Amino acid sequence: MKVVIIGASHGGHESAHELLTRYDDVDVTVYEAGNFISFMSCGMELFLEGKVTERDAVRNFKPADIEQYGGKVLANHLVEAIDTDKQEVTVLDQNTGKKLTDSYDKLIISSGVTPMTLPVPGADLDNVFLMRGRDWATKIDEKLHDASVQNVVVVGTGYIGIEAAQVFAEAGKKVTVIDMINRPLGNYLDEELAGPIADELTSHNVNLHLGHGVASFEGKGAVSAVKDDEGQSFDADLVIVAAGVKPNTQYLESAVDLDARGFIKTNAYLQTSAKNVFAIGDAIKPLFAPARQAAPIALASTARREARYVVENIGIEKPARAFAGVNGSSALSVFGYKLATTGVNANNAAKMNLNVASSLYKATVRPTFVTDGNPEILVKLTFNPENHEILGGQILSKQDVTAHANTIALAIKGKMTLEDLAEADFFFQPGFDRQWSVLNLAAQTALGQTPSV
């Protein structure tokens, strides 16, 4: 079986590894448009902070990791077109400028997304940067250590934008964050948890200018200011645009079905409209399991689960089971806070027209008599108000208790209810937890009960 994989990030890597280690008679080639295999963008904050063993270690894999099993990994090779009738791909070797044609028995598309630019005047000025991939990481790192860069404007309050704000604030720069959303991390956190994050950012001299859009970037040659939608101006020696992503699928328009936003349409088995062509990763809308709806979920963990599923079923026209879907679990550090979220929250519930209820539980991590390392913890559970099925959860504390989100994610997958979680058997030791786990207590609170501790 000859398999061609487009894209060498998480989905492409996992697909190649699974194919080569599961099957004996398989020919695998990975084509990657970039010149570096394969930068891990979700490790960019650590890269910029210098908290890595070496700069080139921030990667999903090295070509040798796949080549040792007999696979081929070709960087600087851009797939320009797919002929699904002939089962061939046309590839541009960007090193030589020559084109080649390669055939496939099975094709896995994992070409991902590209950062969105803002369609405003001045978007092409120097020092207006994006924040994705190794090339941008290198450029940002240079500016981070450039004494002439004092004023930084970050556009976007998602994970990438908040990471950028934190890195530059820690470097002593004056940072302003602008976003249409009225709270930081608003796509991930409800107001009760976003509030402490906003306070934490402000306490570290990050200026939050929220509920406003960007009207223009000002400057001659290089950016010098950012003007908002009301005409207010902010000095800027550097701008980081972290305003979302778009599917990298223009080359696929005549090959497979795309939706109005350019996402690749797949069925329940991650098969595209073309025979023997599968799609995984950020450019598709997988099943968002707790909502029972498809949704864009741009996470490395999602791409790897999709890849494993595709490889397991790659030779089966109609697999026995559909892809189970994902919860969209993620985590982040924001200065002193550690947060994690999984499943449904207020933001995506509204977008998907879901009927949900929620409950917030607030306590200390350990019993109140513990004085050493006993910060506050916030647990918010989202659930179906009719049958109490758990649909989502958010965790926030200055202690790293993010693993609780993994427990909630497992509860979502198991279709557990508040009643199940309220009496679930967790350990107790006052050096670690409360007499009832905070998850027990959060569920009991959601049920309207008065917890004993």
Coordinates of C-alpha atoms in Angstrom, one line a residue:
M1 CA 0.0 0.0 0.0
K2 CA 1.4 3.3 -1.1
V3 CA 0.4 6.2 1.1
V4 CA 1.1 9.9 0.5
I5 CA 0.8 12.3 3.4
I6 CA 0.5 16.1 2.9
G7 CA 1.9 18.0 5.9
A8 CA 4.5 17.1 8.5
S9 CA 3.0 18.5 11.6
H10 CA 1.2 16.5 14.3
G11 CA -1.3 14.8 12.1
G12 CA 1.3 14.0 9.4
H13 CA 3.8 12.7 11.9
E14 CA 1.3 10.5 13.7
S15 CA 0.0 9.1 10.4
A16 CA 3.4 8.2 9.2
H17 CA 4.5 6.7 12.5
E18 CA 1.4 4.6 12.9
L19 CA 1.5 3.4 9.3
L20 CA 5.1 2.3 9.4
T21 CA 4.9 0.6 12.8
R22 CA 1.5 -1.1 12.4
Y23 CA 1.9 -2.5 8.8
D24 CA 4.7 -4.5 7.2
D25 CA 4.0 -3.8 3.5
V26 CA 3.6 -0.1 3.3
D27 CA 5.3 2.7 1.3
V28 CA 5.0 6.1 3.1
T29 CA 6.0 9.5 1.8
V30 CA 5.4 12.8 3.7
Y31 CA 5.5 16.1 1.7
E32 CA 6.1 19.2 3.7
A33 CA 6.0 22.7 2.2
G34 CA 8.1 24.3 5.0
N35 CA 11.9 24.0 5.2
F36 CA 12.0 22.7 8.7
I37 CA 10.7 19.3 9.9
S38 CA 8.7 20.0 12.0
F39 CA 8.4 23.1 14.3
M40 CA 5.9 22.7 17.2
S41 CA 4.1 26.0 17.3
C42 CA 2.4 25.2 20.6
G43 CA 5.9 25.2 22.1
M44 CA 6.6 28.7 20.8
E45 CA 6.3 30.4 24.2
L46 CA 8.9 28.0 25.7
F47 CA 11.0 28.7 22.6
L48 CA 10.9 32.4 23.2
E49 CA 11.5 32.2 26.9
G50 CA 14.6 30.0 26.3
K51 CA 13.2 27.2 28.4
V52 CA 14.2 24.5 25.9
T53 CA 17.2 22.3 25.6
E54 CA 18.1 23.8 22.2
R55 CA 16.2 25.9 19.7
D56 CA 15.9 23.2 17.1
A57 CA 14.5 20.7 19.6
V58 CA 11.1 22.4 19.6
R59 CA 9.7 20.1 16.9
N60 CA 7.3 17.3 16.5
F61 CA 9.9 15.0 15.0
K62 CA 13.0 14.8 12.9
P63 CA 13.0 13.1 9.4
A64 CA 15.2 10.4 10.9
D65 CA 12.4 9.4 13.3
I66 CA 10.3 8.3 10.3
E67 CA 13.1 7.3 8.0
Q68 CA 14.3 4.7 10.5
Y69 CA 11.1 2.8 9.7
G70 CA 11.5 3.1 6.0
G71 CA 9.4 6.2 5.4
K72 CA 10.4 9.2 3.3
V73 CA 10.1 12.8 4.5
L74 CA 10.6 15.6 2.0
A75 CA 10.8 19.2 3.2
N76 CA 10.4 22.2 0.9
H77 CA 8.0 20.1 -1.2
L78 CA 4.8 21.9 -1.9
V79 CA 1.8 19.8 -3.1
E80 CA 0.1 22.1 -5.6
A81 CA -2.7 19.8 -7.0
I82 CA -4.4 16.5 -6.6
D83 CA -5.9 14.4 -9.4
T84 CA -8.3 12.1 -7.5
D85 CA -9.2 10.2 -10.7
K86 CA -5.6 9.2 -11.4
Q87 CA -4.8 9.2 -7.7
E88 CA -1.8 11.4 -8.2
V89 CA -0.3 14.5 -6.6
T90 CA 1.6 17.3 -8.3
V91 CA 4.5 18.5 -6.1
L92 CA 6.8 21.5 -6.5
D93 CA 10.3 20.9 -5.3
Q94 CA 11.0 24.4 -3.9
N95 CA 14.7 23.7 -3.8
T96 CA 15.1 23.2 -7.5
G97 CA 11.9 24.7 -9.0
K98 CA 11.1 21.4 -10.6
K99 CA 7.7 19.6 -10.5
L100 CA 7.1 15.9 -9.9
T101 CA 4.1 13.7 -10.0
D102 CA 3.6 11.0 -7.4
S103 CA 0.9 8.3 -7.2
Y104 CA -0.9 7.0 -4.2
D105 CA -3.2 4.2 -3.1
K106 CA -4.3 6.2 -0.1
L107 CA -3.9 9.9 0.5
I108 CA -3.9 11.6 3.9
I109 CA -4.3 15.4 3.9
S110 CA -2.9 17.1 7.0
S111 CA -2.0 20.5 5.6
G112 CA -3.4 22.5 8.5
V113 CA -4.1 26.2 8.7
T114 CA -2.4 29.5 8.2
P115 CA -2.6 32.6 10.4
M116 CA -5.1 35.2 9.4
T117 CA -4.0 38.7 8.6
L118 CA -6.1 41.7 9.2
P119 CA -7.7 43.4 6.1
V120 CA -6.9 46.9 7.3
P121 CA -4.6 49.7 6.0
G122 CA -1.0 49.2 7.0
A123 CA -1.2 45.4 7.3
D124 CA 1.8 45.1 5.0
L125 CA 4.1 47.4 7.1
D126 CA 7.3 46.1 8.5
N127 CA 7.2 44.7 12.0
V128 CA 3.6 43.5 11.7
F129 CA 4.2 39.9 12.6
L130 CA 2.2 36.7 12.8
M131 CA 2.9 34.0 15.4
R132 CA 3.0 30.6 13.9
G133 CA 5.9 28.4 12.6
R134 CA 9.6 28.5 13.0
D135 CA 10.3 31.4 10.7
W136 CA 8.0 33.7 12.7
A137 CA 9.3 32.4 16.0
T138 CA 12.8 33.3 14.9
K139 CA 11.8 36.8 13.9
I140 CA 9.8 37.4 17.1
D141 CA 12.7 36.2 19.2
E142 CA 15.0 38.8 17.5
K143 CA 12.5 41.5 18.4
L144 CA 12.1 40.2 21.9
H145 CA 15.8 40.9 22.5
D146 CA 15.9 44.2 20.5
A147 CA 16.3 47.2 22.9
S148 CA 14.7 49.5 20.3
V149 CA 11.4 47.6 20.6
Q150 CA 9.6 49.0 23.6
N151 CA 6.0 49.2 22.7
V152 CA 4.2 46.0 21.6
V153 CA 0.6 45.6 20.5
V154 CA -0.9 42.2 20.4
V155 CA -4.1 41.7 18.4
G156 CA -6.1 38.8 19.8
T157 CA -6.8 37.3 23.2
G158 CA -6.7 33.7 22.4
Y159 CA -4.0 31.4 23.6
I160 CA -1.4 32.6 21.1
G161 CA -2.1 36.3 21.8
I162 CA -2.0 35.8 25.6
E163 CA 1.3 33.9 25.2
A164 CA 2.8 36.7 23.2
A165 CA 1.6 39.3 25.7
Q166 CA 3.2 37.4 28.6
V167 CA 6.5 36.8 26.8
F168 CA 7.0 40.5 25.9
A169 CA 5.7 41.7 29.3
E170 CA 8.2 39.5 31.1
A171 CA 10.9 41.0 28.8
G172 CA 10.0 44.4 30.1
K173 CA 8.2 45.7 27.1
K174 CA 5.0 47.9 27.3
V175 CA 2.3 45.6 26.0
T176 CA -1.2 46.4 24.9
V177 CA -3.7 43.7 23.9
I178 CA -6.6 44.6 21.6
D179 CA -9.6 42.3 20.8
M180 CA -13.3 42.6 19.8
I181 CA -14.0 40.1 22.6
N182 CA -14.7 41.7 26.0
R183 CA -12.6 39.3 28.1
P184 CA -9.2 37.5 27.7
L185 CA -9.4 33.9 26.5
G186 CA -13.1 34.5 25.9
N187 CA -13.4 31.5 23.5
Y188 CA -12.2 29.2 26.3
L189 CA -13.2 30.7 29.7
D190 CA -16.5 31.9 31.0
E191 CA -16.6 35.3 32.8
E192 CA -16.0 34.0 36.3
L193 CA -12.6 32.5 35.3
A194 CA -11.7 35.1 32.7
G195 CA -12.0 37.8 35.4
P196 CA -9.0 36.7 37.5
I197 CA -7.0 36.2 34.3
A198 CA -7.7 39.8 33.3
D199 CA -6.6 41.0 36.7
E200 CA -3.5 38.9 36.5
L201 CA -2.5 40.4 33.1
T202 CA -3.2 43.9 34.3
S203 CA -1.1 43.4 37.5
H204 CA 1.8 42.5 35.2
N205 CA 1.4 45.8 33.3
V206 CA -0.4 44.3 30.3
N207 CA -2.9 46.9 29.0
L208 CA -6.2 45.2 28.0
H209 CA -8.1 47.2 25.4
L210 CA -11.0 44.9 24.8
G211 CA -14.3 45.2 23.0
H212 CA -12.5 47.1 20.2
G213 CA -11.4 46.2 16.7
V214 CA -8.3 47.4 14.8
A215 CA -9.0 50.1 12.1
S216 CA -5.5 50.5 10.8
F217 CA -1.7 50.1 11.4
E218 CA 0.1 53.4 11.1
G219 CA 3.6 54.2 10.1
K220 CA 6.0 54.9 7.2
G221 CA 7.8 51.7 6.1
A222 CA 7.5 50.2 9.6
V223 CA 4.6 50.2 12.0
S224 CA 4.7 53.0 14.6
A225 CA 1.1 52.8 16.0
V226 CA -2.2 50.9 15.9
K227 CA -5.5 52.7 15.6
D228 CA -8.7 51.2 17.0
D229 CA -12.2 51.4 15.7
E230 CA -12.9 54.6 17.6
G231 CA -9.7 56.4 16.5
Q232 CA -7.7 55.8 19.7
S233 CA -4.0 55.3 18.9
F234 CA -1.4 53.0 20.6
D235 CA 2.3 53.3 20.1
A236 CA 3.8 50.2 18.5
D237 CA 7.3 49.3 17.6
L238 CA 6.0 45.8 16.9
V239 CA 2.6 44.2 16.3
I240 CA 1.8 40.6 16.8
V241 CA -1.4 39.6 15.0
A242 CA -3.0 36.5 16.6
A243 CA -6.5 37.0 15.2
G244 CA -7.3 33.4 14.3
V245 CA -6.5 31.0 11.5
K246 CA -7.9 29.9 8.1
P247 CA -7.7 26.4 6.5
N248 CA -4.8 25.9 4.1
T249 CA -6.9 24.4 1.4
Q250 CA -6.9 26.6 -1.6
Y251 CA -5.1 23.9 -3.6
L252 CA -7.9 21.5 -2.9
E253 CA -10.8 23.4 -4.4
S254 CA -11.2 21.1 -7.4
A255 CA -10.2 17.9 -5.6
V256 CA -12.4 17.5 -2.6
D257 CA -15.5 19.2 -1.2
L258 CA -14.9 22.2 1.0
D259 CA -17.4 24.2 3.1
A260 CA -17.9 28.0 2.8
R261 CA -15.0 28.8 5.0
G262 CA -12.6 26.4 3.3
F263 CA -12.7 23.6 5.8
I264 CA -12.4 20.1 4.2
K265 CA -15.7 18.2 4.4
T266 CA -15.3 14.7 5.9
N267 CA -17.8 12.0 6.9
A268 CA -18.0 10.2 10.2
Y269 CA -14.9 8.1 9.1
L270 CA -12.7 11.1 8.2
Q271 CA -13.1 10.3 4.5
T272 CA -13.4 13.2 2.1
S273 CA -15.6 13.3 -1.0
A274 CA -12.8 11.7 -3.0
K275 CA -12.2 8.0 -2.9
N276 CA -9.1 6.9 -0.9
V277 CA -8.6 10.4 0.3
F278 CA -8.7 11.2 4.1
A279 CA -8.4 14.5 5.9
I280 CA -7.3 15.2 9.5
G281 CA -6.0 18.1 11.6
D282 CA -6.9 21.7 11.8
A283 CA -8.3 22.0 8.3
I284 CA -11.3 19.8 9.1
K285 CA -14.3 20.0 11.5
P286 CA -14.2 16.8 13.6
L287 CA -17.0 15.7 15.8
F288 CA -17.1 17.9 18.9
A289 CA -18.3 15.0 21.1
P290 CA -20.1 16.7 24.0
A291 CA -22.2 18.8 21.6
R292 CA -22.7 16.0 19.0
Q293 CA -21.8 18.5 16.3
A294 CA -18.9 19.1 14.0
A295 CA -16.7 22.0 14.9
P296 CA -13.2 23.4 14.1
I297 CA -10.8 22.2 16.9
A298 CA -7.3 23.3 16.1
L299 CA -5.3 21.2 18.6
A300 CA -2.3 18.9 18.3
S301 CA -4.1 16.3 20.4
T302 CA -7.1 16.3 18.1
A303 CA -4.9 15.8 15.0
R304 CA -3.1 12.9 16.5
R305 CA -6.3 11.1 17.6
E306 CA -7.7 11.5 14.1
A307 CA -4.5 10.2 12.5
R308 CA -4.5 7.1 14.7
Y309 CA -8.1 6.4 13.8
V310 CA -7.5 6.9 10.0
V311 CA -4.5 4.6 10.0
E312 CA -6.4 1.9 12.0
N313 CA -9.2 1.9 9.4
I314 CA -7.3 3.0 6.2
G315 CA -8.0 -0.2 4.3
I316 CA -11.7 -0.4 5.3
E317 CA -14.3 1.2 3.0
K318 CA -16.8 1.5 5.9
P319 CA -15.2 1.0 9.3
A320 CA -17.2 -0.7 12.1
R321 CA -17.0 2.4 14.2
A322 CA -17.1 6.1 13.4
F323 CA -14.5 8.5 14.8
A324 CA -15.5 9.0 18.4
G325 CA -14.8 12.7 18.4
V326 CA -12.9 14.9 20.8
N327 CA -13.6 17.3 23.6
G328 CA -11.3 20.1 22.7
S329 CA -9.3 19.9 25.9
S330 CA -6.5 22.5 26.4
A331 CA -4.5 24.2 29.1
L332 CA -2.4 27.4 29.6
S333 CA -0.3 29.2 32.1
V334 CA -0.9 33.0 32.5
F335 CA 1.8 34.4 34.8
G336 CA 0.8 32.9 38.2
Y337 CA -2.3 31.1 37.0
K338 CA -2.8 27.6 35.6
L339 CA -6.0 26.9 33.7
A340 CA -7.5 24.1 31.8
T341 CA -10.7 23.7 29.9
T342 CA -12.6 20.8 28.2
G343 CA -15.8 20.4 26.3
V344 CA -18.7 22.9 26.3
N345 CA -18.4 26.4 27.7
A346 CA -20.6 29.5 27.5
N347 CA -19.1 30.7 24.2
N348 CA -19.4 27.5 22.1
A349 CA -22.7 26.6 23.7
A350 CA -24.1 29.9 22.4
K351 CA -22.6 29.4 18.9
M352 CA -24.1 25.9 18.7
N353 CA -27.5 26.7 20.2
L354 CA -27.0 24.2 23.0
N355 CA -29.3 24.2 26.0
V356 CA -26.9 24.0 28.9
A357 CA -26.7 24.9 32.6
S358 CA -23.6 25.5 34.6
S359 CA -22.3 25.9 38.2
L360 CA -19.2 27.4 39.7
Y361 CA -17.5 26.0 42.8
K362 CA -14.8 28.0 44.6
A363 CA -12.7 26.7 47.5
T364 CA -9.0 26.2 48.5
V365 CA -7.1 23.3 46.9
R366 CA -6.5 21.6 50.3
P367 CA -8.4 21.7 53.6
T368 CA -8.5 25.2 55.1
F369 CA -6.1 24.3 58.0
V370 CA -3.2 23.8 55.5
T371 CA -1.2 27.0 55.3
D372 CA 1.6 26.1 52.9
G373 CA 0.7 26.2 49.2
N374 CA -3.1 26.3 49.5
P375 CA -4.4 28.7 46.9
E376 CA -8.0 29.2 45.7
I377 CA -9.3 26.9 43.0
L378 CA -12.3 27.6 40.7
V379 CA -14.1 24.7 39.1
K380 CA -16.9 25.4 36.6
L381 CA -19.0 22.5 35.3
T382 CA -21.4 22.7 32.3
F383 CA -24.1 20.1 32.0
N384 CA -27.4 19.2 30.4
P385 CA -30.1 20.6 32.6
E386 CA -32.5 17.8 31.8
N387 CA -30.5 14.7 32.5
H388 CA -27.4 16.2 34.2
E389 CA -25.0 14.7 31.7
I390 CA -21.6 16.5 32.1
L391 CA -20.7 18.5 28.9
G392 CA -17.8 20.6 29.9
G393 CA -15.5 21.9 32.7
Q394 CA -13.0 24.7 33.4
I395 CA -10.3 24.7 36.1
L396 CA -8.3 27.7 37.4
S397 CA -5.9 28.0 40.2
K398 CA -2.4 29.3 41.1
Q399 CA -1.5 25.7 41.8
D400 CA -1.2 23.3 38.9
V401 CA -4.4 21.3 39.2
T402 CA -5.0 21.2 35.5
A403 CA -5.1 17.4 35.5
H404 CA -8.6 17.7 37.0
A405 CA -9.7 18.8 33.4
N406 CA -8.5 15.4 32.2
T407 CA -10.8 13.7 34.7
I408 CA -13.7 15.9 33.5
A409 CA -12.8 15.0 29.9
L410 CA -13.0 11.3 30.7
A411 CA -16.4 11.9 32.4
I412 CA -17.6 13.6 29.2
K413 CA -16.5 10.6 27.1
G414 CA -18.2 8.2 29.5
K415 CA -21.4 10.3 29.5
M416 CA -21.3 10.6 33.2
T417 CA -23.8 12.7 35.1
L418 CA -23.4 15.1 38.0
E419 CA -24.7 12.4 40.3
D420 CA -21.9 10.1 39.1
L421 CA -19.2 12.7 39.7
A422 CA -20.7 13.8 43.0
E423 CA -19.9 10.4 44.5
A424 CA -17.0 9.3 42.4
D425 CA -14.3 7.6 44.5
F426 CA -11.1 9.8 44.6
F427 CA -8.3 9.6 47.1
F428 CA -7.9 12.0 50.1
Q429 CA -4.7 13.1 51.6
P430 CA -4.6 16.7 53.0
G431 CA -1.2 17.3 51.4
F432 CA -2.9 17.0 48.0
D433 CA -6.6 17.4 48.2
R434 CA -9.7 17.9 50.3
Q435 CA -11.8 15.3 52.1
W436 CA -14.0 15.2 49.1
S437 CA -12.2 15.9 45.9
V438 CA -12.9 19.4 44.5
L439 CA -14.6 17.6 41.6
N440 CA -17.0 15.8 44.0
L441 CA -17.7 19.1 45.6
A442 CA -18.2 20.9 42.3
A443 CA -20.7 18.3 41.2
Q444 CA -22.5 18.4 44.6
T445 CA -22.8 22.1 44.3
A446 CA -24.2 21.9 40.8
L447 CA -26.9 19.6 42.1
G448 CA -27.9 22.2 44.6
Q449 CA -26.5 20.3 47.6
T450 CA -24.5 21.9 50.4
P451 CA -21.2 20.1 50.5
S452 CA -19.9 19.1 54.0
V453 CA -16.5 20.6 53.4

